[in-house]
mmCIF file of C-alpha atoms in Angstrom:
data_model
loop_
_atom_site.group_PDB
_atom_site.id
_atom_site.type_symbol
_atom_site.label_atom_id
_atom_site.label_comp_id
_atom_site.label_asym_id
_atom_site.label_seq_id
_atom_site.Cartn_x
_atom_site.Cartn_y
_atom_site.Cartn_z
ATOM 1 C CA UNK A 1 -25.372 13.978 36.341
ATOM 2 C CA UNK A 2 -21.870 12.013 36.612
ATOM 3 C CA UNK A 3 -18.899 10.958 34.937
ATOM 4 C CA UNK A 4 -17.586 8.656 32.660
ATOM 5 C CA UNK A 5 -16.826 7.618 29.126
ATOM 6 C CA UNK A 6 -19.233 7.974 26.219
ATOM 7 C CA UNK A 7 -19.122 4.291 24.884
ATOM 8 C CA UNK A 8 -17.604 5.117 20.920
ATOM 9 C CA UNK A 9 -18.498 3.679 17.474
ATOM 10 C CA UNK A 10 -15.898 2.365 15.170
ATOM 11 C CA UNK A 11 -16.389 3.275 12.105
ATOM 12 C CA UNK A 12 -13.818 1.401 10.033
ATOM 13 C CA UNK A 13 -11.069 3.913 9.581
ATOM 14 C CA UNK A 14 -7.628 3.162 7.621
ATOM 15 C CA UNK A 15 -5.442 0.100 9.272
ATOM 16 C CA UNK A 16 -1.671 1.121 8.672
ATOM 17 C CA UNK A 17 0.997 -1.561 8.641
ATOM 18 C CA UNK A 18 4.886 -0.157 8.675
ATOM 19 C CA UNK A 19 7.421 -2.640 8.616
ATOM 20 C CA UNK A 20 11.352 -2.704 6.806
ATOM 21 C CA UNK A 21 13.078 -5.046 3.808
ATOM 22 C CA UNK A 22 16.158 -4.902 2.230
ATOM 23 C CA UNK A 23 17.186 -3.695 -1.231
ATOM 24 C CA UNK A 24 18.323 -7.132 -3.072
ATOM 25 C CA UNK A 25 17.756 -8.645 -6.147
ATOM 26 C CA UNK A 26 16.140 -11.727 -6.851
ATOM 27 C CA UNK A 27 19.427 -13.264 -7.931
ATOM 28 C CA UNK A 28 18.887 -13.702 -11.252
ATOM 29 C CA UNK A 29 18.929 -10.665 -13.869
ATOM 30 C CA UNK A 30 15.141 -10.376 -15.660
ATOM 31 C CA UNK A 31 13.473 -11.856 -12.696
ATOM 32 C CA UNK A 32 11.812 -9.510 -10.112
ATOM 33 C CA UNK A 33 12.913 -9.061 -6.810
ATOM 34 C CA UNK A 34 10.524 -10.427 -3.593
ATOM 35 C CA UNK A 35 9.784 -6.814 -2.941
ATOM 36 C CA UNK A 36 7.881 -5.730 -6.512
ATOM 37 C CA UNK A 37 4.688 -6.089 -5.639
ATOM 38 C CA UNK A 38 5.566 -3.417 -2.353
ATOM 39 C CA UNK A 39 6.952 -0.955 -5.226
ATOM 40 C CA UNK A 40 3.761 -1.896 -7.479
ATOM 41 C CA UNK A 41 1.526 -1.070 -4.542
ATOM 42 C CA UNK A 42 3.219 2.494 -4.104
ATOM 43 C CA UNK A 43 2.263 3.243 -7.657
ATOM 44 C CA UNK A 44 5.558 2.155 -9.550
ATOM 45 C CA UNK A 45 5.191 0.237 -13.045
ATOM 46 C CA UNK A 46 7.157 -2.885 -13.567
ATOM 47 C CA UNK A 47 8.744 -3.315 -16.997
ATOM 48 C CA UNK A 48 10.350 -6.561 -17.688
ATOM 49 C CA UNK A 49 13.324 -6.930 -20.064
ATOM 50 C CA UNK A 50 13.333 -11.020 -19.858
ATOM 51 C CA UNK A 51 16.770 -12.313 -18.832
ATOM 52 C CA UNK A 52 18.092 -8.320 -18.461
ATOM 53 C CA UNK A 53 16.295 -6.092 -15.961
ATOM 54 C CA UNK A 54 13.620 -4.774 -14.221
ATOM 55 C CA UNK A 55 12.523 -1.085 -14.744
ATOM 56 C CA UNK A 56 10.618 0.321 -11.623
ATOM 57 C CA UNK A 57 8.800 4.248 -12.609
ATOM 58 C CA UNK A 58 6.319 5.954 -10.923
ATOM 59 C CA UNK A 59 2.770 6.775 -12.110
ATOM 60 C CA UNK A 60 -0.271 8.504 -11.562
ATOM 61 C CA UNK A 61 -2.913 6.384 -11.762
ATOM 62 C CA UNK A 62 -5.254 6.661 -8.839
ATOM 63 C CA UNK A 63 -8.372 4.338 -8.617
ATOM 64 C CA UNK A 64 -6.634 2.120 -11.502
ATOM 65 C CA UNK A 65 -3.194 1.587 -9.824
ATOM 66 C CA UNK A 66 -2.295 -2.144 -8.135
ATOM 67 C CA UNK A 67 -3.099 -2.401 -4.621
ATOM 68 C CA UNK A 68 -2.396 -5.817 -2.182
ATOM 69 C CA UNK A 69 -3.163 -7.792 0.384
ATOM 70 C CA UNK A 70 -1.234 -7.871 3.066
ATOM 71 C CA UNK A 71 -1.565 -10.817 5.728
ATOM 72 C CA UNK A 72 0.201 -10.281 9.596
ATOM 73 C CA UNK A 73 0.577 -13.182 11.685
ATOM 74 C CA UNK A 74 0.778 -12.323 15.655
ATOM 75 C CA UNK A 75 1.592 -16.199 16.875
ATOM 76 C CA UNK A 76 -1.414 -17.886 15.488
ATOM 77 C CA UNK A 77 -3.469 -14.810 14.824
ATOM 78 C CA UNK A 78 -3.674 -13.245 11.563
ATOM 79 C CA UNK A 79 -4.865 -10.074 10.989
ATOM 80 C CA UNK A 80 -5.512 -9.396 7.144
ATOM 81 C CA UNK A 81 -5.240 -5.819 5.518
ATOM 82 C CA UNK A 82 -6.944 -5.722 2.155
ATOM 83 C CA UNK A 83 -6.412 -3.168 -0.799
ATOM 84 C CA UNK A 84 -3.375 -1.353 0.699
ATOM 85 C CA UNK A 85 -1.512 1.582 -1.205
ATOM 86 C CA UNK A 86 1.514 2.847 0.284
ATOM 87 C CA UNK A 87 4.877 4.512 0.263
ATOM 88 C CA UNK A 88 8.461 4.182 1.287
ATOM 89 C CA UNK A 89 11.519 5.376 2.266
ATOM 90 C CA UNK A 90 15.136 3.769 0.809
ATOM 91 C CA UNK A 91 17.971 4.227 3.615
ATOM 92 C CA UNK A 92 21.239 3.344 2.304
ATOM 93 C CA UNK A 93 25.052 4.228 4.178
ATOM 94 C CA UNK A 94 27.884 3.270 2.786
ATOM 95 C CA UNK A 95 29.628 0.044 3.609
ATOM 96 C CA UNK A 96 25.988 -0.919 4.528
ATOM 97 C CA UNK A 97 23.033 -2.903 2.438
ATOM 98 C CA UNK A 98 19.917 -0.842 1.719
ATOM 99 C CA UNK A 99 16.842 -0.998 3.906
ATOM 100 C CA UNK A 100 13.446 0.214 2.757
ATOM 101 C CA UNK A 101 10.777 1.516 5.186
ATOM 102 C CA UNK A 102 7.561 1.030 3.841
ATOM 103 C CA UNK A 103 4.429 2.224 5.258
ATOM 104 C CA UNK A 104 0.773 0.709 3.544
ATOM 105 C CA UNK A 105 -2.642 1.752 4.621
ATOM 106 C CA UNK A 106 -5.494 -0.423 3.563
ATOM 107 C CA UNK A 107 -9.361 -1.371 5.042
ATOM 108 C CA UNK A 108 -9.311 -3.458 8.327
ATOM 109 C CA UNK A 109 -10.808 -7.194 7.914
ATOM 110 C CA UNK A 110 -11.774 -9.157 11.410
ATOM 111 C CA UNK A 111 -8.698 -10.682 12.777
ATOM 112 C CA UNK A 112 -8.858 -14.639 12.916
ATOM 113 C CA UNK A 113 -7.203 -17.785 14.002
ATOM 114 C CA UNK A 114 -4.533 -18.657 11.544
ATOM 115 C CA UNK A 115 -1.006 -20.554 11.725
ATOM 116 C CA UNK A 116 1.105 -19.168 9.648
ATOM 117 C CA UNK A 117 1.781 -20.694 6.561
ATOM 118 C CA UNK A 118 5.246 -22.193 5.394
ATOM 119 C CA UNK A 119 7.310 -19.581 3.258
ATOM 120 C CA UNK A 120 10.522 -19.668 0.829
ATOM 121 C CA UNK A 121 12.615 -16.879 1.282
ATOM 122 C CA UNK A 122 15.071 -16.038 -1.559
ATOM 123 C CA UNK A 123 18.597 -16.768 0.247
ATOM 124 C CA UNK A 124 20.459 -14.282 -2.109
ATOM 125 C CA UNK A 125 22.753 -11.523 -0.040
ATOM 126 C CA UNK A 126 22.104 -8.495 -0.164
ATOM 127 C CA UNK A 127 24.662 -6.100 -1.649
ATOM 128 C CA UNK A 128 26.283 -3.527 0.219
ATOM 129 C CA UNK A 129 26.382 0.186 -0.724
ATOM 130 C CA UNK A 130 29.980 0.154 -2.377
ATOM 131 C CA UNK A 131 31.729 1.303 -5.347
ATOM 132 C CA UNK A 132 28.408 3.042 -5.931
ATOM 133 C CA UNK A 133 29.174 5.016 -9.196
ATOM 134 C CA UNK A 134 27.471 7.710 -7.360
ATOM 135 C CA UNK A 135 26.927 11.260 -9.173
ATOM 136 C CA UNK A 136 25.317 14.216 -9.098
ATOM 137 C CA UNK A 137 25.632 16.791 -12.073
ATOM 138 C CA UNK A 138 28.031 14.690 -13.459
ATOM 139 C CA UNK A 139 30.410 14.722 -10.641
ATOM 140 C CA UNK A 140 31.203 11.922 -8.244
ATOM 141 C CA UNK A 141 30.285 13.521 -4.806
ATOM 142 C CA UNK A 142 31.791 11.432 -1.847
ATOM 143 C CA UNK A 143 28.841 10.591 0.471
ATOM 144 C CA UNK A 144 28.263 8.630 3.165
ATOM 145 C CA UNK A 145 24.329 8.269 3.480
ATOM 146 C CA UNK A 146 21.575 8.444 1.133
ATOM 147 C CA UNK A 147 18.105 8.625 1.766
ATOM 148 C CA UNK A 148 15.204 8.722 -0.753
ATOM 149 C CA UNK A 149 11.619 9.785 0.054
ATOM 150 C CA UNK A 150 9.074 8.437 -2.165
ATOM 151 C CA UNK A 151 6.565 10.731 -0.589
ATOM 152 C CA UNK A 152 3.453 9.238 -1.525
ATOM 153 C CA UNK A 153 0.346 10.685 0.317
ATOM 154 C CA UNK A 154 -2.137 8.948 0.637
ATOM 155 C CA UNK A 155 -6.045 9.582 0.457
ATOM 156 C CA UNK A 156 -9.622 7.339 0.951
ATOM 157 C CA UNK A 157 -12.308 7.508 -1.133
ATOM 158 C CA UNK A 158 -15.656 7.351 1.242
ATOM 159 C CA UNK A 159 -18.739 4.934 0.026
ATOM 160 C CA UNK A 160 -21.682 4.864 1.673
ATOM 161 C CA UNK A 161 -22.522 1.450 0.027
ATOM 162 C CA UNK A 162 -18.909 0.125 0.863
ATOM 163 C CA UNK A 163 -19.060 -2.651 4.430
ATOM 164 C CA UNK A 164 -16.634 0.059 5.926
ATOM 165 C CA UNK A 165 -17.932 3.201 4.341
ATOM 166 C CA UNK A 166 -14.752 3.089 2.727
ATOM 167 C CA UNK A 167 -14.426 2.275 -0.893
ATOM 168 C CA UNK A 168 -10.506 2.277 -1.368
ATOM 169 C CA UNK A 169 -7.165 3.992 -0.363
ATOM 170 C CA UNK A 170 -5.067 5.574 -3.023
ATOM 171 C CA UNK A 171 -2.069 7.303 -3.736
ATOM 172 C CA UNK A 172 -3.497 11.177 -4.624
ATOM 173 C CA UNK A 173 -0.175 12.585 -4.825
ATOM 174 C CA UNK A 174 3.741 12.430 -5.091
ATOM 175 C CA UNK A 175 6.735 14.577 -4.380
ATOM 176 C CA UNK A 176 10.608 12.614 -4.135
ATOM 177 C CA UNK A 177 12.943 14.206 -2.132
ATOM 178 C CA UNK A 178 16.304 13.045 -1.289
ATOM 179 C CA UNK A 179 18.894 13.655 1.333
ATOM 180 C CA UNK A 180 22.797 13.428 0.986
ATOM 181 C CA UNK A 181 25.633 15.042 2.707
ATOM 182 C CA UNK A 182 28.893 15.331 0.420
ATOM 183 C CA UNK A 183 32.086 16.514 1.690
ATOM 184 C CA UNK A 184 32.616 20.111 0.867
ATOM 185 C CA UNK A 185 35.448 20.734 -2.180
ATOM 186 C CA UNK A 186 36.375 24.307 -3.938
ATOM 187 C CA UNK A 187 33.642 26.098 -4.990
ATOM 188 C CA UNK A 188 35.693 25.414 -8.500
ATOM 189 C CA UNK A 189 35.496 22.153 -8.216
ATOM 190 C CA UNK A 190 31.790 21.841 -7.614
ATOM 191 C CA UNK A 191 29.742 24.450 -6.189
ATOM 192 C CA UNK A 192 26.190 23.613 -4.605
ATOM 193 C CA UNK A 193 25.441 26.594 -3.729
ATOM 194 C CA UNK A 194 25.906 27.783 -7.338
ATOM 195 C CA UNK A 195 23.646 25.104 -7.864
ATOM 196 C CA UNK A 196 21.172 26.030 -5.395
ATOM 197 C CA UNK A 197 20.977 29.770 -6.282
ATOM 198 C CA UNK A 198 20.404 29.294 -9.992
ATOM 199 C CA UNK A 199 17.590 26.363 -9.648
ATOM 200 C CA UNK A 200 19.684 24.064 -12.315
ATOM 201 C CA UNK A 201 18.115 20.837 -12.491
ATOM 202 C CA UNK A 202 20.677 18.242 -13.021
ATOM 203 C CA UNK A 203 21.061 14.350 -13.436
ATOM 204 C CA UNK A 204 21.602 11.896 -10.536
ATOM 205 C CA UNK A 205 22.491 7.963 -10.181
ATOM 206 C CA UNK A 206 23.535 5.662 -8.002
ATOM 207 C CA UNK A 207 23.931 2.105 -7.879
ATOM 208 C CA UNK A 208 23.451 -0.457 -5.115
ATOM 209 C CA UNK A 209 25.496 -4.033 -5.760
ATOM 210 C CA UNK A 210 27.775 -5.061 -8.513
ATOM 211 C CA UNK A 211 26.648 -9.002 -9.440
ATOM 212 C CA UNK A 212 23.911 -9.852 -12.122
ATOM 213 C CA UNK A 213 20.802 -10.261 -10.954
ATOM 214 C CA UNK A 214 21.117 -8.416 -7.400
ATOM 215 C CA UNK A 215 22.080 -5.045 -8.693
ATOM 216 C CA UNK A 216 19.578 -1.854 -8.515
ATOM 217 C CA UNK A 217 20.530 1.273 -10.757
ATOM 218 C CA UNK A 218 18.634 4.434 -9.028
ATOM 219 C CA UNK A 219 18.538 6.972 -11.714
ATOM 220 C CA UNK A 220 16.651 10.572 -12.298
ATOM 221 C CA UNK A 221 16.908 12.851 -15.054
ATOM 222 C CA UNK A 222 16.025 16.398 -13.210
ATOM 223 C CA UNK A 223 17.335 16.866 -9.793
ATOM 224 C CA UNK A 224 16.969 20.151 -8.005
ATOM 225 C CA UNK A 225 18.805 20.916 -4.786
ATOM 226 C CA UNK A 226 16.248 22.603 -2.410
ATOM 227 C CA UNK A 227 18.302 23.453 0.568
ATOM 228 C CA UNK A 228 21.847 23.911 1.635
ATOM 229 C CA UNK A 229 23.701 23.386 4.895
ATOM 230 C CA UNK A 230 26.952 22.737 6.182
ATOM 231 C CA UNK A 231 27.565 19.175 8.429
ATOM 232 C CA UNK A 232 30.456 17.521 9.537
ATOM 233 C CA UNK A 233 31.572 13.761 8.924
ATOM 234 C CA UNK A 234 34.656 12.515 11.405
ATOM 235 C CA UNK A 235 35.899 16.484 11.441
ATOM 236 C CA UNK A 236 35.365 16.842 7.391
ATOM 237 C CA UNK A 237 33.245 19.329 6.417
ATOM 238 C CA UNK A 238 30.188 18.589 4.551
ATOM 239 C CA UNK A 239 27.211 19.794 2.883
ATOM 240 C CA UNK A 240 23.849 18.694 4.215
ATOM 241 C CA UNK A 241 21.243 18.706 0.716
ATOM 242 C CA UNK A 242 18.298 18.020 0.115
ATOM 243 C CA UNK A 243 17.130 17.334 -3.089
ATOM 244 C CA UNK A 244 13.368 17.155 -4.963
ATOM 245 C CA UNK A 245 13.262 15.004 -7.935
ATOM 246 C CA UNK A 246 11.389 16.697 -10.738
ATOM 247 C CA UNK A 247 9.672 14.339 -13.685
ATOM 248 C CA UNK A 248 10.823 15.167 -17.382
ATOM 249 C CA UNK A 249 8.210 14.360 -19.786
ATOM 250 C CA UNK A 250 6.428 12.803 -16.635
ATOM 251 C CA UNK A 251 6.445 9.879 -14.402
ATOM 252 C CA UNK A 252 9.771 9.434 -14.984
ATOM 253 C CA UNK A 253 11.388 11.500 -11.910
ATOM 254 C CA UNK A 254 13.418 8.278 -10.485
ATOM 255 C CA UNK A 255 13.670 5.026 -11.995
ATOM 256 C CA UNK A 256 14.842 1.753 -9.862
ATOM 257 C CA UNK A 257 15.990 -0.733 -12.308
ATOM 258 C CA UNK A 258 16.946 -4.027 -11.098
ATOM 259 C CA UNK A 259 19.833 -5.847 -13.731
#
């Protein structure tokens, strides 16, 4: 007999959190970088060669892959954001250092009063996307930008006997896809579109800084280019690709080692 809003119920949906960090190093080569347990949380397995590397490769593990905690502080609020799973995107242009995107859903907690605490942040530089080593198929492409989609989705197992009447969030599936846009040569010198037509899968790597310890190789074994298009860069010609990463044996489509 009148209007007006039906008072709702929440009933604990996903929080999502997106926020960006750079692509660095931790400065010292066998030591991770700040950012590994974000890659560990997006369903990547750390392998540690001590005083060399660190190897960064997907998985598949649902229920049984790492998951954090991740605290915001709003002044003195903090709002806390338990068993989050995400993914990311890696933006890199050249002359530029890399910035990853990441976006992490996890189960709300009641926000609270909190100062926030005192931090260290590693003061190492982050490198710049230069002398790259970049190729494709073998051949050094000249690019400008690069961006990688991890392309995690993400899914939520329901509990009835869970506080929220959700149990967990998890990563259910996975598809890497890339974007590039190298200037356009003779078809004899490299053709794309040859490429494109015949579905070849070919190898791909790049590499982000140059000093030990805050250098990330970006590798994958079976690249396929999915689309084809022409662009234009200061009047050059270019092609606009995109590429999907395909795995080889299996979890092994990309690998972001950090030497």
């Amino acid at each position: 007999t009148y209007y007006g809003n039906v008072a709702g119920v929440s009933i604990g949906e996903a929080v999502k959190i997106k926020f960006a960090t750079e692509l660095k190093g931790s400065g010292t080569a066998g030591t991770a970088p700040e950012i590994d347990p974000l890659f560990r949380a997006c369903n990547y397995t750390k392998t540690n060669t001590p005083g060399t590397k660190d190897d960064y490769d997907p998985n598949s593990n649902q229920s049984t892959g790492e998951s954090i905690t991740i605290y915001f502080y709003q002044h003195d609020i903090v709002h806390k954001i338990s068993g989050c799973r995400g993914t990311f995107t890696l933006d890199l242009t050249a002359g530029e250092y890399g910035k990853i995107n990441w976006e992490f859903t996890g189960i709300y907690t009641a926000a609270a009063d909190g100062s926030i605490p005192a931090i260290t942040v590693n003061a190492t530089v982050p490198p710049r996307f230069l002398s790259a080593s970049f190729t494709i198929d073998s051949y050094a492409a000249i690019i400008e930008k690069m961006k990688i989609d991890a392309g995690n989705e993400i899914g939520r197992r329901p509990s009835a006997n869970a506080a929220t009447g959700i149990l967990e969030y998890f990563v259910k599936e996975r598809k890497i896809t890339c974007e590039i846009d190298p200037e356009v040569v003779a078809l004899a010198t490299k053709s794309f579109w040859g490429l494109w037509a015949a579905n070849t899968l070919v190898a791909f790597t790049a590499t982000v800084g140059s000093a030990a310890g805050n250098r990330c190789v970006i590798t994958a074994p079976k690249v396929q280019i999915a689309d084809v298009k022409y662009g234009e860069r200061e009047s050059l010609l270019t092609n606009a690709l995109k590429l999907n990463f395909t795995p080889n044996t299996g979890n092994d489509e990309i690998k972001f080692s950090f030497t």
